[in-house]
Coordinates of C-alpha atoms in Angstrom, one line a residue:
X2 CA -5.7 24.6 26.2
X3 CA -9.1 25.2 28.3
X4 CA -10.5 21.8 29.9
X5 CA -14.0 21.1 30.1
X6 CA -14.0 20.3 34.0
X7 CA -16.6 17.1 34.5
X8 CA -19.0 17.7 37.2
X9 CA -21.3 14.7 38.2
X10 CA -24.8 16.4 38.1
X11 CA -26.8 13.3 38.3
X12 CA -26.4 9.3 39.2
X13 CA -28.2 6.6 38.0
X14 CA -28.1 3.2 39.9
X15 CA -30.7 0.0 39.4
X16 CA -30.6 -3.3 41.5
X17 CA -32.4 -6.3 40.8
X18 CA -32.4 -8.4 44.4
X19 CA -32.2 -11.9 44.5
X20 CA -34.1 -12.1 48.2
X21 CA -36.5 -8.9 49.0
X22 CA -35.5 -7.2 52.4
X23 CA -31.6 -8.5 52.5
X24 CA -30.2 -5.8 50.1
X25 CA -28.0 -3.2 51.8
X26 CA -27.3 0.5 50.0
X27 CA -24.4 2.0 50.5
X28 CA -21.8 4.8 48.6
X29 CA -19.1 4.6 47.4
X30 CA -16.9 6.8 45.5
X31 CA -16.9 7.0 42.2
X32 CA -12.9 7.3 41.5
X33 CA -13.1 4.1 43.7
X34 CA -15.1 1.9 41.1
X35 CA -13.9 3.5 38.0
X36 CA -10.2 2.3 39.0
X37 CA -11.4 -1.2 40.0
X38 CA -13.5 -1.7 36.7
X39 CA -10.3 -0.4 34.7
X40 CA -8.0 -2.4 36.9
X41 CA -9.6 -5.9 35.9
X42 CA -11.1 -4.7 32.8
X43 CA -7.9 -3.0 30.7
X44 CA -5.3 -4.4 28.8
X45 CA -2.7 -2.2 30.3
X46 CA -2.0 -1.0 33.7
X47 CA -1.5 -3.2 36.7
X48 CA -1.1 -6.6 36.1
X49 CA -0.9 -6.6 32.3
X50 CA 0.7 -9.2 30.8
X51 CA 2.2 -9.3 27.2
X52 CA -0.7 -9.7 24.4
X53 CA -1.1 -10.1 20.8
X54 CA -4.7 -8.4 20.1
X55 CA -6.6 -8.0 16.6
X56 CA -9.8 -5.9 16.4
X57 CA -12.2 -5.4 12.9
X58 CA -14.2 -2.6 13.3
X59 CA -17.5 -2.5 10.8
X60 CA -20.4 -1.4 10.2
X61 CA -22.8 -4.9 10.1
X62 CA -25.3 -3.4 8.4
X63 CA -23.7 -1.6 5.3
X64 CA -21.2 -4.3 4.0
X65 CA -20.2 -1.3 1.2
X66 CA -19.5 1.2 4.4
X67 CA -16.2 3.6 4.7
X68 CA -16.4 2.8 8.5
X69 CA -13.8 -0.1 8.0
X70 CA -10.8 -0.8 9.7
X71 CA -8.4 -2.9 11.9
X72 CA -6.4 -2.5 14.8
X73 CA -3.5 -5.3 15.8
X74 CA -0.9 -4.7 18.7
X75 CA 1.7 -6.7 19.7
X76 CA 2.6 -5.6 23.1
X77 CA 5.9 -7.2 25.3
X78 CA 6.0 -4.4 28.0
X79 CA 5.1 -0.5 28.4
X80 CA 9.0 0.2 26.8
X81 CA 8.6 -2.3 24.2
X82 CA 5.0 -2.9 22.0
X83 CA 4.2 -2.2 17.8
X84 CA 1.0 -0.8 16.6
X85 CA -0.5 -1.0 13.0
X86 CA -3.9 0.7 12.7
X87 CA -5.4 0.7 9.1
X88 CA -8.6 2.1 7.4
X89 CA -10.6 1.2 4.3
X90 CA -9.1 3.8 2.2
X91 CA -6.0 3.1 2.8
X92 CA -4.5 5.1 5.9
X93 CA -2.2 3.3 7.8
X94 CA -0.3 4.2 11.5
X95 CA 1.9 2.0 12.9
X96 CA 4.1 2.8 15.8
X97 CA 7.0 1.1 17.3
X98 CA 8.0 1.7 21.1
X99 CA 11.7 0.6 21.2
X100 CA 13.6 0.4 24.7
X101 CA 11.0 3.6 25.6
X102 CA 11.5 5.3 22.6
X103 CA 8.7 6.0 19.9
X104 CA 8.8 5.7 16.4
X105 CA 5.6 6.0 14.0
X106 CA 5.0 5.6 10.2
X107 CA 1.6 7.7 9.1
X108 CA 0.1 6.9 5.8
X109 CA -2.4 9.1 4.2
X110 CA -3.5 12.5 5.1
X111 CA -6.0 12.2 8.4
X112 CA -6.6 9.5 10.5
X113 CA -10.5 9.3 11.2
X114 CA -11.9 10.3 15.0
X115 CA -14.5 7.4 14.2
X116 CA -11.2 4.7 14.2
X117 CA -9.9 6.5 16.9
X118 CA -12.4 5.9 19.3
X119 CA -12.0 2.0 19.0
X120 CA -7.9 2.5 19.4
X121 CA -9.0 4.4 23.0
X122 CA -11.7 1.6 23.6
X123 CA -8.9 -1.0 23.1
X124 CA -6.1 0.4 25.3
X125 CA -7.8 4.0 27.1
X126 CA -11.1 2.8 27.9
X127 CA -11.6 5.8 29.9
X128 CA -9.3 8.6 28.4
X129 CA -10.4 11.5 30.8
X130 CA -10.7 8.9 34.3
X131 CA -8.6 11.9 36.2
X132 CA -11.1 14.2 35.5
X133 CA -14.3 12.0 37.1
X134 CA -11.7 11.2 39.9
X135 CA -11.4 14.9 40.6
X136 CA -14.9 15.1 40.4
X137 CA -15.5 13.9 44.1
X138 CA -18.7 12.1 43.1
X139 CA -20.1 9.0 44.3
X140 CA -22.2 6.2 42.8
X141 CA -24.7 3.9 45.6
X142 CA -23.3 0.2 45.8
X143 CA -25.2 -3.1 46.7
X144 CA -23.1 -4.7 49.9
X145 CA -24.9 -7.5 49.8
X146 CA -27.2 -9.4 47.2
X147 CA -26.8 -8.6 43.7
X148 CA -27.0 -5.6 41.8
X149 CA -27.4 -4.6 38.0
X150 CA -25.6 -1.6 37.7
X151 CA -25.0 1.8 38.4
X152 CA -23.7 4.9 36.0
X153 CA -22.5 8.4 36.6
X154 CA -23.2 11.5 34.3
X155 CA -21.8 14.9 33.8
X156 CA -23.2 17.8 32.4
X157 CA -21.8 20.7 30.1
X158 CA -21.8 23.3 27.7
X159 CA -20.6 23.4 24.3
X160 CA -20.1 27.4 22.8
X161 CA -20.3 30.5 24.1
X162 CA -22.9 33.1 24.6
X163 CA -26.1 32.6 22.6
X164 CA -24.9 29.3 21.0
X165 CA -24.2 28.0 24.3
X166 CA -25.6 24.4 24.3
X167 CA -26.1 21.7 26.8
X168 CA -23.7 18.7 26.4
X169 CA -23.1 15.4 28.7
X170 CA -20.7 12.5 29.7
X171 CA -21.5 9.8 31.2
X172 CA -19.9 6.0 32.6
X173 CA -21.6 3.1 33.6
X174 CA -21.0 -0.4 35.6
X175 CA -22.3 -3.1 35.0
X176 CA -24.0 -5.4 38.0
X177 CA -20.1 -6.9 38.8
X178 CA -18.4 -3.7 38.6
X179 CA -17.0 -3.9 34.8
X180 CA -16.9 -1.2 32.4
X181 CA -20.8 -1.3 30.6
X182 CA -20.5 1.9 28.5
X183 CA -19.0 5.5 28.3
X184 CA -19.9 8.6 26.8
X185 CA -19.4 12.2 26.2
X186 CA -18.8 14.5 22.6
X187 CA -15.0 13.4 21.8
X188 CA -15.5 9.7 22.4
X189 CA -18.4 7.0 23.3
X190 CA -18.5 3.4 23.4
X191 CA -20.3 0.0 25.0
X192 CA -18.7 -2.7 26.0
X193 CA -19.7 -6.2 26.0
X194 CA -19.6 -9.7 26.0
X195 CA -16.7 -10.0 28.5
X196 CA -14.2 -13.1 28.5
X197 CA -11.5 -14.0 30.6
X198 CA -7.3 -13.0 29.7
X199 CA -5.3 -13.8 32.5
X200 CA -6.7 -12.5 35.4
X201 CA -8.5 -10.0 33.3
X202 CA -11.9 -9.6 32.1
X203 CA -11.7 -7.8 28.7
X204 CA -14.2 -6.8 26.5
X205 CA -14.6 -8.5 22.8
X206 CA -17.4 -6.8 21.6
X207 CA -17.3 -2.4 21.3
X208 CA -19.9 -0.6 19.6
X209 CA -20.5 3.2 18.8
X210 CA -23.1 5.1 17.6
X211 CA -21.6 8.2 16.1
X212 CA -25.0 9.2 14.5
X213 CA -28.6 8.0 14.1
X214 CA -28.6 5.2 12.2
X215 CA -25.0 4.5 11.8
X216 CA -24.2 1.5 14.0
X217 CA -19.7 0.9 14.1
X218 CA -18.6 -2.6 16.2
X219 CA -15.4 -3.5 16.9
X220 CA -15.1 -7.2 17.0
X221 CA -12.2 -8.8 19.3
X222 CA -11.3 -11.5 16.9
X223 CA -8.1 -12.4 18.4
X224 CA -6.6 -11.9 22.2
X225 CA -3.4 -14.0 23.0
X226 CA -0.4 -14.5 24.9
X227 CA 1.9 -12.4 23.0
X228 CA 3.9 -15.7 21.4
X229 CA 7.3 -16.2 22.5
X230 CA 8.7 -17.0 18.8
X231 CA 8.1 -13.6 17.3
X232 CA 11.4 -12.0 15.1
X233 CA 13.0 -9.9 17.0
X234 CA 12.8 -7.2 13.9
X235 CA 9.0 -6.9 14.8
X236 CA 10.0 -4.0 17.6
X237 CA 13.0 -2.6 15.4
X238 CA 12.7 1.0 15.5
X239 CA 11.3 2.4 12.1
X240 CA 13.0 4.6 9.7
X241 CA 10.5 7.7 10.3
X242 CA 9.0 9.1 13.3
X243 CA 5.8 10.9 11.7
X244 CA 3.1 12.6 14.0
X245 CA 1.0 13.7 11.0
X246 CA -2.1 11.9 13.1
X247 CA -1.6 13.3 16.0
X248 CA -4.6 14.7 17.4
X249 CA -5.6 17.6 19.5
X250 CA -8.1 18.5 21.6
X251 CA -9.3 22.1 21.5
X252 CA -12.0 23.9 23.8
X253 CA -15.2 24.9 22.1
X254 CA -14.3 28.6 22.0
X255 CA -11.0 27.6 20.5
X256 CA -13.1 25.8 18.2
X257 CA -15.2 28.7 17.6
X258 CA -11.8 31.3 17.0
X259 CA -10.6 28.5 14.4
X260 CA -13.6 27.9 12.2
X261 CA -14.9 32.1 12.6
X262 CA -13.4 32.7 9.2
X263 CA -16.2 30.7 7.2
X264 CA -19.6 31.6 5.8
X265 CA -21.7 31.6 8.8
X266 CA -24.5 28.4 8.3
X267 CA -27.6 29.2 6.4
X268 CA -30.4 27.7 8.2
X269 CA -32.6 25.9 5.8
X270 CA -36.8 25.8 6.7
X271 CA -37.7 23.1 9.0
X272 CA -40.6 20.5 8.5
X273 CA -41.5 20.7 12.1
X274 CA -39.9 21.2 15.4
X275 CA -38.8 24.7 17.2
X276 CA -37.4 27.6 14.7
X277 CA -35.3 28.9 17.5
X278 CA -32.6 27.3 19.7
X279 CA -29.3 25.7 20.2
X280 CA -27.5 23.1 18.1
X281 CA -23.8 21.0 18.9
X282 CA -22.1 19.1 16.8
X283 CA -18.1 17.7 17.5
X284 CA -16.1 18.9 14.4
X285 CA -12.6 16.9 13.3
X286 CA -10.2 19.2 11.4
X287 CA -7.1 17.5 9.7
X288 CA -3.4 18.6 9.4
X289 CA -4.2 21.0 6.5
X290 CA -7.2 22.5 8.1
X291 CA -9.6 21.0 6.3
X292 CA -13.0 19.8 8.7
X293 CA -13.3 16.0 7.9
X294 CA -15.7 14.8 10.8
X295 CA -18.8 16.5 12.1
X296 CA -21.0 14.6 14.2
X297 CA -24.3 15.4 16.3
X298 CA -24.6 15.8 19.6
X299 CA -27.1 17.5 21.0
X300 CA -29.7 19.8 18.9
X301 CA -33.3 22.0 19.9
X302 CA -34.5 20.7 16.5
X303 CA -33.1 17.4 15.6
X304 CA -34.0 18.0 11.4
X305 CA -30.9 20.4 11.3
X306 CA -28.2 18.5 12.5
X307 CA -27.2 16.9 8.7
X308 CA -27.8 20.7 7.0
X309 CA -25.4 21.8 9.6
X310 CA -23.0 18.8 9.2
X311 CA -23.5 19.3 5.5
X312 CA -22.2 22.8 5.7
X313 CA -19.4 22.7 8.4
X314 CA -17.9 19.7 6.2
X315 CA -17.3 22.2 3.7
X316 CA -15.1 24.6 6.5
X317 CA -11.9 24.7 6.4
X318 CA -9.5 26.8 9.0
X319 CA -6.0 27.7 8.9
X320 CA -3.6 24.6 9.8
X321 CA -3.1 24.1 14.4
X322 CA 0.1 24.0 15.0
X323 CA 1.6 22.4 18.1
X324 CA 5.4 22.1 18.6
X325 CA 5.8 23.3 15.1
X326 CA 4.2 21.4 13.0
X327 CA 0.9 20.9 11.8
X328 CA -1.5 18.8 13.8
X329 CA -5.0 17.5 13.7
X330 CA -7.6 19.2 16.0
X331 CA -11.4 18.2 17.3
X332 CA -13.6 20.2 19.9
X333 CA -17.5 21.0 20.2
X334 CA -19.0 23.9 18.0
X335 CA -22.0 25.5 18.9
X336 CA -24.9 27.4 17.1
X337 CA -27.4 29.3 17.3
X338 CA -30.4 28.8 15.0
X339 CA -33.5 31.3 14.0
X340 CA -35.3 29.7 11.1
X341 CA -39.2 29.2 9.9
X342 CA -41.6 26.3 9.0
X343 CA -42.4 25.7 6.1
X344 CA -44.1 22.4 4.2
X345 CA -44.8 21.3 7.5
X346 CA -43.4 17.2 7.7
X347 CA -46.4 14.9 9.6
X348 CA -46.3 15.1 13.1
X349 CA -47.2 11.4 14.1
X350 CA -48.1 10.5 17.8
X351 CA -46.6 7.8 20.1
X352 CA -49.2 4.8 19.1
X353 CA -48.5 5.8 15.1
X354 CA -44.9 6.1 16.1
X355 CA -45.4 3.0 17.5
X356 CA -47.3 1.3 14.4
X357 CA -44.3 2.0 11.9
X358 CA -41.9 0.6 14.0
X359 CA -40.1 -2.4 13.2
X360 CA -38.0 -2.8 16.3
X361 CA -39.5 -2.0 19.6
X362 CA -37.0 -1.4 22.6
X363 CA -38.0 -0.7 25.7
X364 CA -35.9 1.4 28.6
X365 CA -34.4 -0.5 31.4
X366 CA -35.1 1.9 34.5
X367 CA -33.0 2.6 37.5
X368 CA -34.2 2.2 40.8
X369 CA -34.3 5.8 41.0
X370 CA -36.9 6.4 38.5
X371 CA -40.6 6.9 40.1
X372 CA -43.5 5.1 38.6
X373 CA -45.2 7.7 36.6
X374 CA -42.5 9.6 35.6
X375 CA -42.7 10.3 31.9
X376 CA -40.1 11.0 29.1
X377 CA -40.8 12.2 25.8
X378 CA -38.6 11.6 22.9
X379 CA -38.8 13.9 19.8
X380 CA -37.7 11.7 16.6
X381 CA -36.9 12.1 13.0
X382 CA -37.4 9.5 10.7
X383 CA -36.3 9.2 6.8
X384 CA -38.1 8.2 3.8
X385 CA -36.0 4.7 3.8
X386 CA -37.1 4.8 7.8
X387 CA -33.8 5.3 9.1
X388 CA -33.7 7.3 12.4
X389 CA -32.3 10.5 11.8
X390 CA -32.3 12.6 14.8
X391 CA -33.6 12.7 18.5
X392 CA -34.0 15.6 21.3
X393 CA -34.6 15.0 24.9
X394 CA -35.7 17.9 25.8
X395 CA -38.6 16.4 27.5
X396 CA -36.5 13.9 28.9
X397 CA -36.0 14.2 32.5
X398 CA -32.1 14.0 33.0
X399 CA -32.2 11.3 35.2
X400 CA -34.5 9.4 32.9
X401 CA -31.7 10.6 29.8
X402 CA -29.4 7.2 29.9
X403 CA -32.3 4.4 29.7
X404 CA -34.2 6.6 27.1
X405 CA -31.1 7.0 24.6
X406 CA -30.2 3.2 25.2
X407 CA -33.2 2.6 23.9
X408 CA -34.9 4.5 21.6
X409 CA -31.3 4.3 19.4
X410 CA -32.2 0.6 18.6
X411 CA -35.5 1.6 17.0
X412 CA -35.6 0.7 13.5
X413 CA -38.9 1.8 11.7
X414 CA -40.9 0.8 7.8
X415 CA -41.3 3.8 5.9
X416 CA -44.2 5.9 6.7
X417 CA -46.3 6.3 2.9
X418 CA -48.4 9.3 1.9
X419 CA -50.1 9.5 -1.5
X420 CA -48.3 6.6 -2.3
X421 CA -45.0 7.9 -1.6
X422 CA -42.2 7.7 1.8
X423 CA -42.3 10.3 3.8
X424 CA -39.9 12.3 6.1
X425 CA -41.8 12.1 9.3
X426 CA -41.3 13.7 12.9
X427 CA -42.9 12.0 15.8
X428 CA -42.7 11.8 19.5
X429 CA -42.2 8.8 21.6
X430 CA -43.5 8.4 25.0
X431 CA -42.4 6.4 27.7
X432 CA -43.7 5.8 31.3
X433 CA -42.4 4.0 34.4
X434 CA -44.5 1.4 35.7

């Protein structure tokens, strides 16, 4: 399989002091914080201790949403833990580690990347930390005083040739050094609301946002000692040893030799925006081949990400195998679009931007950031004034991690014409003070 190496390209780092003229700046490397913050911050590794955990993972807003599920793990020792992971719709994995050995019982026919992300958030906050070790980067410290945080961020591509797009990562520390937030195509997450285990901190509040608008949170709702008058049957081996779920990571030409055998995307008129560019999108495929996930990540012209989603949902590909059987797969996909205006959507300023919003949040700049600078946001915004899309094109990368933080929380009333909503585009401008 080809990796996508990470190369820091850019670091952001903010201090708030507590006296002006005693703060000291100094580096440090990035491998160096990343294993600290993972050290006091994850369940497993060095100085775990058995646990009984439960997470529910939501979505707050839409009570009637598919995004529903719950993770529980009972956890003695790395030879010895049991898993169950469940979903709305009735999927079920649960794996049993016995004396070292694995046995797992799958239930249904995919297990959901969406779900998957809160398993890694729980237990592989950081599923890739090798490849920022290897990265040799280095993030600026506070040695004295306080600080506020610092992040690290990688940049990409996603496809090949023409349809080559620009993709990133990122992680980022809060002002004590724990884990505030990761990102990148396969797998994103913030973590909050910290609390003590042990001589942990652990997180009890994740949240994803694996589109505009769609808000997932995974509530810790319980984290114990694991009890000491459990039945001994809990870790019995099981009966099957299923890896229907597992999951594989492919490279985005991989990705693009899988899926070549469907109808190439028909790229629907626009409203507003550029006619030519780039799109990504990260694309799930189940066991059968069947493309059950296709989310945005990075787009020239925001209003086609869902008629691309739309389409690629509809792909299907020849079943991956791995060791002889069947296996899920996910990677990036790029494209390259050519398309035309055409019942041009209203083009709305920052201050009417700013009018129709509900919700107003403002960036929290780094340190780094020069008064003046300026970031514009290009946003897409439904008829029931749900944010549909963003491109930072304009956004200076170093400016990139504030800005998504957020203009994401934006929430907007619908914008009316002729007494009906309307599908608007708009940009949003911010500048440092």
């Amino acid at each position: 399989m080809q990796k996508v190496w990470i190369v820091v390209t850019a670091l952001i780092w903010f201090a708030v002091p507590a006296v002006p003229g005693q703060i000291k700046r100094t580096s440090v490397p990035l491998g160096d914080v990343m294993d600290k913050a993972l050290a006091k911050g994850s369940l497993l590794g060095d100085g775990a201790r058995p646990f009984h955990i439960y997470v529910s993972v939501s979505e707050p807003e839409n009570p009637a949403s598919p995004y529903q599920g719950t993770i529980e793990e009972w956890w003695a020792s790395p030879s010895q833990w049991r898993r169950e992971v469940t979903v709305k719709d009735g999927v079920r994995q649960t794996i049993v580690v016995t004396d070292g050995k694995k046995t797992e019982r799958d239930e249904g026919d995919y297990f959901p990347l969406w779900l998957r992300n809160f398993v890694s958030a729980t237990f592989d906050v950081v599923p890739d930390a090798a490849a920022w070790r290897a990265s040799g980067g280095s993030i600026p410290q506070i040695a004295e005083g306080s600080n506020s945080g610092a992040c690290a961020r990688a940049k990409f591509s996603i496809g090949s040739g023409a349809s080559a797009t620009d993709a990133f990562a990122g992680i980022c520390f809060d002002g004590t050094g724990r884990l505030k937030s990761y990102f990148g195509p396969r797998y994103s997450m913030e973590f909050s609301d910290y609390r003590s285990f042990g001589n942990k901190q652990i997180a009890r509040k994740l949240d994803d946002d694996p589109e505009p608008g769609t808000h997932l949170t995974g509530e810790v709702t319980r984290l114990e000692e694991l009890p000491k008058d459990i039945p001994a049957t809990l870790f019995a081996s099981l009966s099957t040893d299923d890896d229907r779920f597992h999951s594989v990571q492919v490279s985005p030409l991989q990705m693009e030799q899988l899926t070549a055998g469907n109808k190439s995307i028909q790229w629907p008129t626009v409203r507003s925006g550029k006619t030519e560019g780039r799109l990504a999108i990260y694309v799930s495929v189940d066991s059968a081949g069947q493309v059950r996930e296709a989310w945005p990540l990075n787009s020239d012209n925001a209003g086609l990400e869902d008629p691309v989603r739309e389409q690629v949902q509809h792909w299907t590909t020849k079943p991956a195998i791995a060791n002889g059987k069947p296996v899920q797969v996910d990677g990036g996909r790029g494209f390259a679009f050519d398309t035309k205006i055409a019942d041009p959507l209203p083009e709305l300023s920052d201050a009417e931007v700013r009018a129709l919003a509900t919700k107003i949040v403002e960036p929290v700049w780094a340190s780094g950031a020069h008064s003046g600078d300026v970031a514009e946001v290009d946003i897409g915004v439904n008829e029931e004034g749900k944010l549909t899309g963003e491109g930072y094109t304009k956004v200076p990368s170093n400016l990139q991690s504030p800005v998504i933080a957020a203009i994401s929380q934006w929430t907007f009333h619908p914008l009316i014409r002729n007494g009906k909503p309307q599908y608007f585009h708009g940009i949003v401008k911010f500048v440092v003070p």
